[in-house]
JSON list of C-alpha atoms and ligand atoms in Angstrom, two decimals:
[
{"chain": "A", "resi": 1, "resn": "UNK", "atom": "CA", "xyz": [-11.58, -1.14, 27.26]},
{"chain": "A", "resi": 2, "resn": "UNK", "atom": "CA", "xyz": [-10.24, -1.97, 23.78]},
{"chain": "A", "resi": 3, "resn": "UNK", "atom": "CA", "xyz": [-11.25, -0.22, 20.45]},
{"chain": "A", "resi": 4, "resn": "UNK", "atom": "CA", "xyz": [-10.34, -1.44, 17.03]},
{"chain": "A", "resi": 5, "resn": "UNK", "atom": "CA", "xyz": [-9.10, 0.78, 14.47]},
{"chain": "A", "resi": 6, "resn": "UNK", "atom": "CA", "xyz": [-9.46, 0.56, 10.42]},
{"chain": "A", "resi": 7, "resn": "UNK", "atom": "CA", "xyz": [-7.12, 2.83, 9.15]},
{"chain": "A", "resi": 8, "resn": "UNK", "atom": "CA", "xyz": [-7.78, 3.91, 5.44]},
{"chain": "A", "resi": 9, "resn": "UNK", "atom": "CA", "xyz": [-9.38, 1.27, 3.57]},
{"chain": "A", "resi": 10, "resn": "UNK", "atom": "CA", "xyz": [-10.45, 2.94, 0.36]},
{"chain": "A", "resi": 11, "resn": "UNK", "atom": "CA", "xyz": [-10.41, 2.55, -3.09]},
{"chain": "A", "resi": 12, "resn": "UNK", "atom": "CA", "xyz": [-7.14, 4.17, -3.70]},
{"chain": "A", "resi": 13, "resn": "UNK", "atom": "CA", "xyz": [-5.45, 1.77, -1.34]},
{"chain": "A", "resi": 14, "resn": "UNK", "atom": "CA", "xyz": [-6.85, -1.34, -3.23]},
{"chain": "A", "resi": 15, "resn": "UNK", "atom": "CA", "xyz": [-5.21, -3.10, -5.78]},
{"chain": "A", "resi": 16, "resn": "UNK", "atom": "CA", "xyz": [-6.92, -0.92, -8.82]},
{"chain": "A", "resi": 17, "resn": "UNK", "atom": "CA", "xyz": [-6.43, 2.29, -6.83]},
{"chain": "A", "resi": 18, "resn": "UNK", "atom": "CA", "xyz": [-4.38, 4.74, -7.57]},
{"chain": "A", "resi": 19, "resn": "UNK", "atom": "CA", "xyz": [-1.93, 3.68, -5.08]},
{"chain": "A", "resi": 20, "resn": "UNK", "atom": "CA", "xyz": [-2.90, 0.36, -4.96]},
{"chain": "A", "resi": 21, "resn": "UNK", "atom": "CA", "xyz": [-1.52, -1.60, -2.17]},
{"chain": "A", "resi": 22, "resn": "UNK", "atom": "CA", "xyz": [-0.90, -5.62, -3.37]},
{"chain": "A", "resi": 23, "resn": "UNK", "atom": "CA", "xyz": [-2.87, -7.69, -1.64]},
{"chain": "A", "resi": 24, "resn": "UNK", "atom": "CA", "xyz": [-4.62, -5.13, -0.29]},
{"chain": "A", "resi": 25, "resn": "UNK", "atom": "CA", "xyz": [-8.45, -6.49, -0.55]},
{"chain": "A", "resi": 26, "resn": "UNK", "atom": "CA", "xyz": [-7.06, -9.41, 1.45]},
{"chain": "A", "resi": 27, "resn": "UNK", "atom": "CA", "xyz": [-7.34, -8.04, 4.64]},
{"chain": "A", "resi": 28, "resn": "UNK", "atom": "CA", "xyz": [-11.12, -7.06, 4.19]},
{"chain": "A", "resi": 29, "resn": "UNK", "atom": "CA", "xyz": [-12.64, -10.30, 5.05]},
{"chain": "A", "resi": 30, "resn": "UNK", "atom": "CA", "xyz": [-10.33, -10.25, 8.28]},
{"chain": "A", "resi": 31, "resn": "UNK", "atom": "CA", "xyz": [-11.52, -6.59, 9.62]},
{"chain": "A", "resi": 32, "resn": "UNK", "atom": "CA", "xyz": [-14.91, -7.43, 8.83]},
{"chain": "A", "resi": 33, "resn": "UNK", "atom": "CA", "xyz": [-14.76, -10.71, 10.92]},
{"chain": "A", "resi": 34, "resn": "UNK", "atom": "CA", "xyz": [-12.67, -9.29, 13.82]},
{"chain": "A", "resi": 35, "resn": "UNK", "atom": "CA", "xyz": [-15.19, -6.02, 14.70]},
{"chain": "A", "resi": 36, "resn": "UNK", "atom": "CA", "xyz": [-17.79, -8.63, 16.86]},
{"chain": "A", "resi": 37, "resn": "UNK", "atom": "CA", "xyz": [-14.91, -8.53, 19.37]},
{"chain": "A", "resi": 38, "resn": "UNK", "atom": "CA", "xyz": [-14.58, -4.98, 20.00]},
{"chain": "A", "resi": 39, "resn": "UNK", "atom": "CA", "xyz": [-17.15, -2.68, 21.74]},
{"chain": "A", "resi": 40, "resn": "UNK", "atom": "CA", "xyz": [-15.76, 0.31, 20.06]},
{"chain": "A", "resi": 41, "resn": "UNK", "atom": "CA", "xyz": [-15.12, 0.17, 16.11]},
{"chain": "A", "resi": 42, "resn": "UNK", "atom": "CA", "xyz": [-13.60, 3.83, 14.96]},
{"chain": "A", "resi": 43, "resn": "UNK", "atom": "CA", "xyz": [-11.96, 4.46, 11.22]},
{"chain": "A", "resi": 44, "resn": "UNK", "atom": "CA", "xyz": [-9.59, 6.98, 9.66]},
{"chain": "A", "resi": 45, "resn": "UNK", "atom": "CA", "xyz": [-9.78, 8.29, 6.19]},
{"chain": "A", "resi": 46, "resn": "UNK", "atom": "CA", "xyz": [-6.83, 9.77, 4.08]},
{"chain": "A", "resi": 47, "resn": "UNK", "atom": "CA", "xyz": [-8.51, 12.75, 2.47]},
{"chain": "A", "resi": 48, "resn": "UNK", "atom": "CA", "xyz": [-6.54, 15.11, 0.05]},
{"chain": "A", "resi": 49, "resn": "UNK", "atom": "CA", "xyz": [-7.58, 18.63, -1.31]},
{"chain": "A", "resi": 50, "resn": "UNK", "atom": "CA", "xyz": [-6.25, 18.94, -5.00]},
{"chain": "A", "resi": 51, "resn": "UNK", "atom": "CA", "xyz": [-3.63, 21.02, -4.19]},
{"chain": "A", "resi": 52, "resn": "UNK", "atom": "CA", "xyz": [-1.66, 18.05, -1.55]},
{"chain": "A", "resi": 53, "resn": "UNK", "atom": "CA", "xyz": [1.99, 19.03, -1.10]},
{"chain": "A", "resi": 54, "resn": "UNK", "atom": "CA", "xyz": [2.26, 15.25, -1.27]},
{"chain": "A", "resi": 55, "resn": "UNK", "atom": "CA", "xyz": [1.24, 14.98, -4.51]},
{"chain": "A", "resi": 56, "resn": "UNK", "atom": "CA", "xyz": [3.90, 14.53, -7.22]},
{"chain": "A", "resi": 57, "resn": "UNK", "atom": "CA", "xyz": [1.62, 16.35, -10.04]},
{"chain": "A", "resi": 58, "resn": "UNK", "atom": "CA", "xyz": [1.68, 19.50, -8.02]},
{"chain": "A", "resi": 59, "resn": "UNK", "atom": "CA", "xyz": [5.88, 19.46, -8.08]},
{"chain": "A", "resi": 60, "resn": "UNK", "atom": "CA", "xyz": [6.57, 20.56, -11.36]},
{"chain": "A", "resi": 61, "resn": "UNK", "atom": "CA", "xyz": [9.83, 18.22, -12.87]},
{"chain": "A", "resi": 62, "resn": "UNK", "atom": "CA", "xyz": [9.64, 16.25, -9.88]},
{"chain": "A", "resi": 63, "resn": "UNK", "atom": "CA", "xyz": [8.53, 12.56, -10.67]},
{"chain": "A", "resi": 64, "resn": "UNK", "atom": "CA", "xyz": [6.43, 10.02, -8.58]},
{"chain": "A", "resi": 65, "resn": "UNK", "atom": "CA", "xyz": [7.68, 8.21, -5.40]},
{"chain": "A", "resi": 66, "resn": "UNK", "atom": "CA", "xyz": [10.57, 10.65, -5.56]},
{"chain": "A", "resi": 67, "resn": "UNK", "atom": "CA", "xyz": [11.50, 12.97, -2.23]},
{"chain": "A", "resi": 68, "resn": "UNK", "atom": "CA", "xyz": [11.02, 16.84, -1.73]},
{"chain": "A", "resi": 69, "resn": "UNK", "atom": "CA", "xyz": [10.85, 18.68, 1.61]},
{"chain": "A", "resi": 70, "resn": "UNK", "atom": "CA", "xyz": [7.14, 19.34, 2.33]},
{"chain": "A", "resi": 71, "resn": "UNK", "atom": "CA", "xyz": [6.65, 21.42, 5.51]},
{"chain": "A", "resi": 72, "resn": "UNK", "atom": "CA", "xyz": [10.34, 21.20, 6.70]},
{"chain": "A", "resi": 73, "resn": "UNK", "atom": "CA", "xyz": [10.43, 17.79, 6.73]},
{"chain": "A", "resi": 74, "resn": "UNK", "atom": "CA", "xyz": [11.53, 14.32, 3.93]},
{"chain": "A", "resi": 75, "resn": "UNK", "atom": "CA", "xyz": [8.40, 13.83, 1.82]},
{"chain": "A", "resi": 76, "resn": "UNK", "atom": "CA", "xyz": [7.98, 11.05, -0.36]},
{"chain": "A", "resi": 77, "resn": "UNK", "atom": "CA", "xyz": [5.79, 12.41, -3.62]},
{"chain": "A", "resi": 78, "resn": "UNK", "atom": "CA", "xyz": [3.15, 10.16, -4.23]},
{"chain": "A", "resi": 79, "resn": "UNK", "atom": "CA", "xyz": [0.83, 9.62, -7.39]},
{"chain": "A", "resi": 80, "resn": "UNK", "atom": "CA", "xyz": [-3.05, 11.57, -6.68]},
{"chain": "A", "resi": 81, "resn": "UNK", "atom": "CA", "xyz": [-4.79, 9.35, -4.24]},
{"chain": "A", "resi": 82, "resn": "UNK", "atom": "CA", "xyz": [-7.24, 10.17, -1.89]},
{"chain": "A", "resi": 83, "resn": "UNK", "atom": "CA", "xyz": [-9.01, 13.56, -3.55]},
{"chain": "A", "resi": 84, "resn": "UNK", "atom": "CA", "xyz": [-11.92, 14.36, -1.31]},
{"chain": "A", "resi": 85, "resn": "UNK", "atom": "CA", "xyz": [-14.64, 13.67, -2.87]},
{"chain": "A", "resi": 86, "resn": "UNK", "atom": "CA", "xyz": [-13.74, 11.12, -5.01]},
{"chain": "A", "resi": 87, "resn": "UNK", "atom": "CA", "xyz": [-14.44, 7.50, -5.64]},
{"chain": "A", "resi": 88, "resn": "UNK", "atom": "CA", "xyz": [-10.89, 6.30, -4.82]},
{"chain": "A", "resi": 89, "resn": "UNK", "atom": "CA", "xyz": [-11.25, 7.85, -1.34]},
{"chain": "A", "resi": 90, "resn": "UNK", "atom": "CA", "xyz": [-14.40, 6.21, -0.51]},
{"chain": "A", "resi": 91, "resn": "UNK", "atom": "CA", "xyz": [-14.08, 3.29, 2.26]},
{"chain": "A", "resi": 92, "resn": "UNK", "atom": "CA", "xyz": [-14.41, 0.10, -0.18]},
{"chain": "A", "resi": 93, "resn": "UNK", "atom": "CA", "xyz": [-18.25, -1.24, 0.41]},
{"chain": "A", "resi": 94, "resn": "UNK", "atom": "CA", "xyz": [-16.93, -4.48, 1.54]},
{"chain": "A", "resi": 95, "resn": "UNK", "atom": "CA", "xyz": [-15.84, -3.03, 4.48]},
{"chain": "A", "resi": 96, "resn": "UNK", "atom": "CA", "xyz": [-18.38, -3.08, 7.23]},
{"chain": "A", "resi": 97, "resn": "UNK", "atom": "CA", "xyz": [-18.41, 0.12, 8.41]},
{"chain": "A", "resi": 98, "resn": "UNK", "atom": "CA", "xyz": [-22.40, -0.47, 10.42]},
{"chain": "A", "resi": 99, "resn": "UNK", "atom": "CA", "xyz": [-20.47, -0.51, 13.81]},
{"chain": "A", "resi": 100, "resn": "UNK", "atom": "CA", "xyz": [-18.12, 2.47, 13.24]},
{"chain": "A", "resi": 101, "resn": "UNK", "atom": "CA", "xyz": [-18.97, 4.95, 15.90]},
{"chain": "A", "resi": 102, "resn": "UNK", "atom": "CA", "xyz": [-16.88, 8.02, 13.87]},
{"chain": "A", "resi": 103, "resn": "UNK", "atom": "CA", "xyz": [-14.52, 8.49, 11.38]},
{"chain": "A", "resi": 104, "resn": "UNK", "atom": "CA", "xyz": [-11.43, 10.77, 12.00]},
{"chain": "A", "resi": 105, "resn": "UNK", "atom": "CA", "xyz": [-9.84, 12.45, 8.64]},
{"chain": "A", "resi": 106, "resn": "UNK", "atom": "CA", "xyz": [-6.33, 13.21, 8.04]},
{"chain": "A", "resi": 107, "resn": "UNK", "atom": "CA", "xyz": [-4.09, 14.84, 5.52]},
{"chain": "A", "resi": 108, "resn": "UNK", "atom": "CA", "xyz": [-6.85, 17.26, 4.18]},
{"chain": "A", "resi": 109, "resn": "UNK", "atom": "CA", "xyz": [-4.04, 20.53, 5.14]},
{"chain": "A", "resi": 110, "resn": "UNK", "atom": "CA", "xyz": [-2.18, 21.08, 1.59]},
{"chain": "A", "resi": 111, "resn": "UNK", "atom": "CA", "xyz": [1.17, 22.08, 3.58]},
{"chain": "A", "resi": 112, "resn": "UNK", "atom": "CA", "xyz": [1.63, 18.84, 5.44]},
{"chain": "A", "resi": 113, "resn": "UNK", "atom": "CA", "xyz": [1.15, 14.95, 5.02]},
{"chain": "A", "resi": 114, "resn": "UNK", "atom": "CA", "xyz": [-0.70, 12.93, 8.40]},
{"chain": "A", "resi": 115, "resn": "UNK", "atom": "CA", "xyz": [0.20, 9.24, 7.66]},
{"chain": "A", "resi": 116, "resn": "UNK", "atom": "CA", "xyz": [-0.48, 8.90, 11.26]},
{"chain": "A", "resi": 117, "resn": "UNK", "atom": "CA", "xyz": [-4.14, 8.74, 12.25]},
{"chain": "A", "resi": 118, "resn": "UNK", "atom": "CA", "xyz": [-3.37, 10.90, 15.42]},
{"chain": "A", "resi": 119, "resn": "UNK", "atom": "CA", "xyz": [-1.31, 13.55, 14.41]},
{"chain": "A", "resi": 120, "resn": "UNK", "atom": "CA", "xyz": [0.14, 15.35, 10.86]},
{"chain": "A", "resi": 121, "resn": "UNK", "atom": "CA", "xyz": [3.67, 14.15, 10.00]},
{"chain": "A", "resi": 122, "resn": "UNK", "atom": "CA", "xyz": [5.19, 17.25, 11.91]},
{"chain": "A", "resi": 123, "resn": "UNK", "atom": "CA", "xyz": [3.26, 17.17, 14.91]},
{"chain": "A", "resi": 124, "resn": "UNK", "atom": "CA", "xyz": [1.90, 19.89, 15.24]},
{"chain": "A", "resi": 125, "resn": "UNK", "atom": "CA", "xyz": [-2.02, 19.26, 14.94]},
{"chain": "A", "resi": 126, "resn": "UNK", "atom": "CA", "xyz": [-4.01, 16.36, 16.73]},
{"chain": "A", "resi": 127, "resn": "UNK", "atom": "CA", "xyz": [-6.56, 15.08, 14.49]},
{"chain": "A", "resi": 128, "resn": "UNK", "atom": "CA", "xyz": [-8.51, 14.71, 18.08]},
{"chain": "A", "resi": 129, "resn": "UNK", "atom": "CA", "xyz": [-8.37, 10.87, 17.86]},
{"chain": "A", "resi": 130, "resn": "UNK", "atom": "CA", "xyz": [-6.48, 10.39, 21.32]},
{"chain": "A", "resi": 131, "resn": "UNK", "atom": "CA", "xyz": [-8.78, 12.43, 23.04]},
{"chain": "A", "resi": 132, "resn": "UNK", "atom": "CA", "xyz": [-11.24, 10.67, 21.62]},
{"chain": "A", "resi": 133, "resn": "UNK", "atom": "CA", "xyz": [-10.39, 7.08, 22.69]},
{"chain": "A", "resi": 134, "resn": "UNK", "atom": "CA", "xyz": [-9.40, 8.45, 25.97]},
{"chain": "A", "resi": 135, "resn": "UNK", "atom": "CA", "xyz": [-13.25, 9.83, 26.73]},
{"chain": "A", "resi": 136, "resn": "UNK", "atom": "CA", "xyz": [-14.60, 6.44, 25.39]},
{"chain": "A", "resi": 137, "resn": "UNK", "atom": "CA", "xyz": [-12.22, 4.96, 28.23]},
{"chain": "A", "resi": 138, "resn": "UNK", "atom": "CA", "xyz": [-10.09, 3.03, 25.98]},
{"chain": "A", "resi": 139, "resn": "UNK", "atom": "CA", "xyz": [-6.99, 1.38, 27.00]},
{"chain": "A", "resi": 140, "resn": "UNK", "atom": "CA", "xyz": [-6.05, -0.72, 23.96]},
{"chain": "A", "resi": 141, "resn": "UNK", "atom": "CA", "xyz": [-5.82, -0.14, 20.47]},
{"chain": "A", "resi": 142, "resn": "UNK", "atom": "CA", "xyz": [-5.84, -2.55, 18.14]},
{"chain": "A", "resi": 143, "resn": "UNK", "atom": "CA", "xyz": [-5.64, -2.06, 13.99]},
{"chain": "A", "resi": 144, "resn": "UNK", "atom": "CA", "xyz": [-5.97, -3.05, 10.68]},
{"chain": "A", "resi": 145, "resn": "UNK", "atom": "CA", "xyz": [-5.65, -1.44, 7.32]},
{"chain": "A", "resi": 146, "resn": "UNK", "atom": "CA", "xyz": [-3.54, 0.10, 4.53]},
{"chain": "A", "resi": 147, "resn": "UNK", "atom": "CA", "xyz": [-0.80, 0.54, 4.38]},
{"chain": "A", "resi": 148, "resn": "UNK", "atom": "CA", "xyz": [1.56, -1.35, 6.86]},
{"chain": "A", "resi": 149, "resn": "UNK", "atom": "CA", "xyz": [4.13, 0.80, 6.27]},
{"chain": "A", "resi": 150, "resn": "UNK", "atom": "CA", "xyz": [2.38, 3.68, 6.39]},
{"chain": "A", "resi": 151, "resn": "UNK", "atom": "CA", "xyz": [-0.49, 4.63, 7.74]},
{"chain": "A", "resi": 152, "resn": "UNK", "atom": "CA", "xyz": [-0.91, 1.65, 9.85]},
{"chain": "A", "resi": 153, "resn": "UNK", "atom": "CA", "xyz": [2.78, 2.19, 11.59]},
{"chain": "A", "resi": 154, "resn": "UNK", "atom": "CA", "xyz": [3.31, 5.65, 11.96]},
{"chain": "A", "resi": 155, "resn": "UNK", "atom": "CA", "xyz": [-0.94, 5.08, 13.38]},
{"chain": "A", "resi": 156, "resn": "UNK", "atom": "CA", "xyz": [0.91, 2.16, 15.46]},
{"chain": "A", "resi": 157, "resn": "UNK", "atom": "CA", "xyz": [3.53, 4.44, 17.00]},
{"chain": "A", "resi": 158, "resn": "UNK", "atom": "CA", "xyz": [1.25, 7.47, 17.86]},
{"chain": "A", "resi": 159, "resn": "UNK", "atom": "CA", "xyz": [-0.64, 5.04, 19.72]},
{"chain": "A", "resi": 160, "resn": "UNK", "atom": "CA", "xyz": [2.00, 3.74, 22.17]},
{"chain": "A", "resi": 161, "resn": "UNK", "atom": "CA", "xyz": [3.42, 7.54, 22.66]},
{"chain": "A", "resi": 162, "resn": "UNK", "atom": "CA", "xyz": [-0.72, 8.19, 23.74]},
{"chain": "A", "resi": 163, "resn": "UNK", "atom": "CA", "xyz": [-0.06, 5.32, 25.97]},
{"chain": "A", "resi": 164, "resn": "UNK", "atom": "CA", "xyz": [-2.42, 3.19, 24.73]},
{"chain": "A", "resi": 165, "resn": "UNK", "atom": "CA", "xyz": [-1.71, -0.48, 24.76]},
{"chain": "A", "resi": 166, "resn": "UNK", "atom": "CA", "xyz": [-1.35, -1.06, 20.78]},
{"chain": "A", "resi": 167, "resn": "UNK", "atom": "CA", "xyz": [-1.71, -4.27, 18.78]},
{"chain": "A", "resi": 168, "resn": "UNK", "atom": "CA", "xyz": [-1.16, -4.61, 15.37]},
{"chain": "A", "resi": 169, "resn": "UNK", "atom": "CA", "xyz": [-3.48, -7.65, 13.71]},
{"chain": "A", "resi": 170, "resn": "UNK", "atom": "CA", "xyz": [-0.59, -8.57, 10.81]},
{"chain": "A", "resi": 171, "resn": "UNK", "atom": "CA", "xyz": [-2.86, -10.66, 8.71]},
{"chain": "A", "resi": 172, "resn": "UNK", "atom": "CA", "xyz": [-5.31, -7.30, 8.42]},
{"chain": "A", "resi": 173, "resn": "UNK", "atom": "CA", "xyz": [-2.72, -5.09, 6.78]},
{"chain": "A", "resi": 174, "resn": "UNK", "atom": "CA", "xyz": [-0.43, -5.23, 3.76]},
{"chain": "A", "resi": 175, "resn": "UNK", "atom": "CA", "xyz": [2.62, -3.07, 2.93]},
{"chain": "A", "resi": 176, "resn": "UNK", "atom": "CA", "xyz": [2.98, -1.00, 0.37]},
{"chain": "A", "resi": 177, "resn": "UNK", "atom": "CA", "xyz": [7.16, -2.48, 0.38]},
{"chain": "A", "resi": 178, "resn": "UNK", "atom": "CA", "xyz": [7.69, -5.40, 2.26]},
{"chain": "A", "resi": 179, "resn": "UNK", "atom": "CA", "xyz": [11.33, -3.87, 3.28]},
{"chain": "A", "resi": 180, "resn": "UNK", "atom": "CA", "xyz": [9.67, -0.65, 4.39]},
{"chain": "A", "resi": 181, "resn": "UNK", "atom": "CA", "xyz": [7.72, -2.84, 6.66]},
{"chain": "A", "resi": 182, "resn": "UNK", "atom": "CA", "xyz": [10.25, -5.01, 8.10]},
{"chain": "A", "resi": 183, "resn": "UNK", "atom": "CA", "xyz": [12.00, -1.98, 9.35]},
{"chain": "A", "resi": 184, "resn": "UNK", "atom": "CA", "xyz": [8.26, -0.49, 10.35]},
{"chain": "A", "resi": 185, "resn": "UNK", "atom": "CA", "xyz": [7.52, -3.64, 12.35]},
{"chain": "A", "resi": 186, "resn": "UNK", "atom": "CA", "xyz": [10.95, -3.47, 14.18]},
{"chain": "A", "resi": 187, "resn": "UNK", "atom": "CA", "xyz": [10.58, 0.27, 15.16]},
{"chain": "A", "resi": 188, "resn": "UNK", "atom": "CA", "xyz": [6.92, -0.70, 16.55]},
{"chain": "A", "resi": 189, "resn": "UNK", "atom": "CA", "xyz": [7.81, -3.50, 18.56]},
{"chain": "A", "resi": 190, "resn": "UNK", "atom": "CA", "xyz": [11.75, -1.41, 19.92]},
{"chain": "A", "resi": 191, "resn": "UNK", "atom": "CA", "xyz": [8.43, 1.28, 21.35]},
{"chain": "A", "resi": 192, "resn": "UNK", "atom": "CA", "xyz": [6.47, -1.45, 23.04]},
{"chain": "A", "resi": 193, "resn": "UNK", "atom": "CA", "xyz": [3.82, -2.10, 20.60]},
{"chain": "A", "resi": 194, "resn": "UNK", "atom": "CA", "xyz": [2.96, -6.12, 19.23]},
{"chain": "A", "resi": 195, "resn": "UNK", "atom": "CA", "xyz": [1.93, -7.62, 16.54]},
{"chain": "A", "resi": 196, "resn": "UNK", "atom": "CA", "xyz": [-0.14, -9.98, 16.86]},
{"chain": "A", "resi": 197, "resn": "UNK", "atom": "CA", "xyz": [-2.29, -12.05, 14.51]},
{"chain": "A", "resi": 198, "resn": "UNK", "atom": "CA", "xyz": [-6.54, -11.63, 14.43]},
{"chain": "A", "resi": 199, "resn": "UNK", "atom": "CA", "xyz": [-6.27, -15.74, 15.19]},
{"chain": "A", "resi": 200, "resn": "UNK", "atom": "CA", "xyz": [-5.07, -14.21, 18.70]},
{"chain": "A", "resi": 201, "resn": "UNK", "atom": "CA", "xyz": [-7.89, -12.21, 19.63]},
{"chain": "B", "resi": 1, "resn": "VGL", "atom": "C1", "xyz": [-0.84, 6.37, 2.92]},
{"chain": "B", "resi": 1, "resn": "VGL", "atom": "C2", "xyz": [0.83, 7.12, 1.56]},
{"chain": "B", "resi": 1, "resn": "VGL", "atom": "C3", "xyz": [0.19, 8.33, 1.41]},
{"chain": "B", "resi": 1, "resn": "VGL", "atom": "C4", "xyz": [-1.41, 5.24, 3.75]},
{"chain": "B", "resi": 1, "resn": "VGL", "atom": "C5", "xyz": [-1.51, 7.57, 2.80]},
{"chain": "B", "resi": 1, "resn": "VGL", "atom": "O1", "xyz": [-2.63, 5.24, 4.02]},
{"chain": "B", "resi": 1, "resn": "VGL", "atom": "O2", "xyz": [-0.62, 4.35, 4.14]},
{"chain": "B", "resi": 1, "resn": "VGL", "atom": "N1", "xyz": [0.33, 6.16, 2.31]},
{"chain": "B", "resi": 1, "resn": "VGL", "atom": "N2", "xyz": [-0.98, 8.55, 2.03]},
{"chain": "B", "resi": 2, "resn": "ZN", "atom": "ZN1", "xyz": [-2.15, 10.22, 1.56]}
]
C-alpha cells in the first residue's frame, strides 16, 4: 500500500514566514490535488519550544544561517520558526488536511534538530512514524512539502533506510537553496529513492 506524506507546510515555511521558502505556496495546489490517489494521507509538523538549540537568537554573538555544534553534531542556526503554538507553525489553511489520518511532530527536544520526519538529526529518537506506516501496511512513501532540502530529503532518506519504496513528487516541494538541493536530490536518488513528478502518479 502507498501513503503520501506532507511534510511541514506551515506558515513559517511560506513565503511571508519566518523562514519563508520561495515559491513555497506553489506546491499547495499540487498536494491538495494529489491526496485522491492515496488511501493513507499522514503529515509532519516542525514544532519548536522557545528555547531550540537551532535557533540563532538563543546563541548569543552568533548570527543567523551561521553553524554551531548542537548536540555533537554541524548545526546550521536558523532565524525563530516554528514556536509551538504559534501562527507561523500552523499548517497553512489551504492545505487540505480533511484526509490526514495523524500528524507526527518533530524538533520539539531543545538539545537536538529532527529535519527528518522519522528520526532527530542524531538518531537517536524515532518520532514513531516508521512504525507507524509499517502497521498501516505501507510499502511506498511518497512526499511533498517544505523544504526540499530539508525536511523533505533528510524525510526522503529515512524513508529508503525504513525500506520503504520512496518517491519524491518534485513539482510539490521547493528548496530553500537550489544548490543545497541539487546535491539533496543526488544523495536521494545514489540510496535508491526517485523523483518523480505528481503528473506521474
Ligand atoms: C526545516 C530548517 C529548519 C524544514 C525545518 O522543514 O525544511 N528547515 N527546520
Ligand atoms: Zn525547524
Amino acid at each position: 500500500m502507498r501513503a503520501l506524506l506532507l511534510v511541514d507546510v506551515q506558515y513559517d515555511f511560506l513565503p511571508d514566514g519566518a523562514l519563508g521558502v520561495p515559491d513555497g505556496d506553489q506546491i499547495i495546489p499540487v498536494l491538495n490535488k494529489v491526496q485522491e490517489k492515496f488511501p493513507l494521507v499522514v503529515a509532519t509538523q516542525d514544532w519548536h519550544p522557545q528555547n531550540h538549540g537551532s535557533f540563532a537568537s538563543n546563541h548569543p554573538g552568533k548570527k543567523q544561517f551561521e553553524t554551531t555544534e548542537l548536540g555533537g553534531l554541524e548545526q546550521i542556526l536558523w532565524p525563530d520558526h516554528c514556536v509551538n503554538g504559534t501562527r507561523g507553525a500552523e499548517f497553512s489553511r489551504d492545505l487540505n488536511m480533511h484526509a490526514v489520518e495523524a500528524i507526527f511532530r518533530k524538533g520539539t527536544d531543545p538539545r537536538i534538530d529532527s529535519y527528518s520526519g522519522f528520526f532527530d538529526n542524531g538518531k537517536k529518537k524515532s518520532t514513531g512514524l516508521a512504525d507507524y506506516l509499517k502497521g498501516r501496511g505501507v510499502t511506498s512513501v511518497y512526499m511533498g512539502g517544505l523544504a526540499a532540502d530539508f525536511c523533505v530529503g533528510f524525510t526522503a532518506l529515512d524513508s529508503k533506510e525504513c525500506g520503504f519504496e520512496t518517491f519524491v513528487l518534485e513539482d510539490a516541494t521547493r528548496p530553500i537553496d537550489p544548490e543545497g538541493w541539487t546535491k539533496m536530490k543526488q544523495s536521494i536518488l545514489d540510496n535508491g529513492g526517485k523523483i518523480i513528478s505528481s503528473s506521474d502518479l
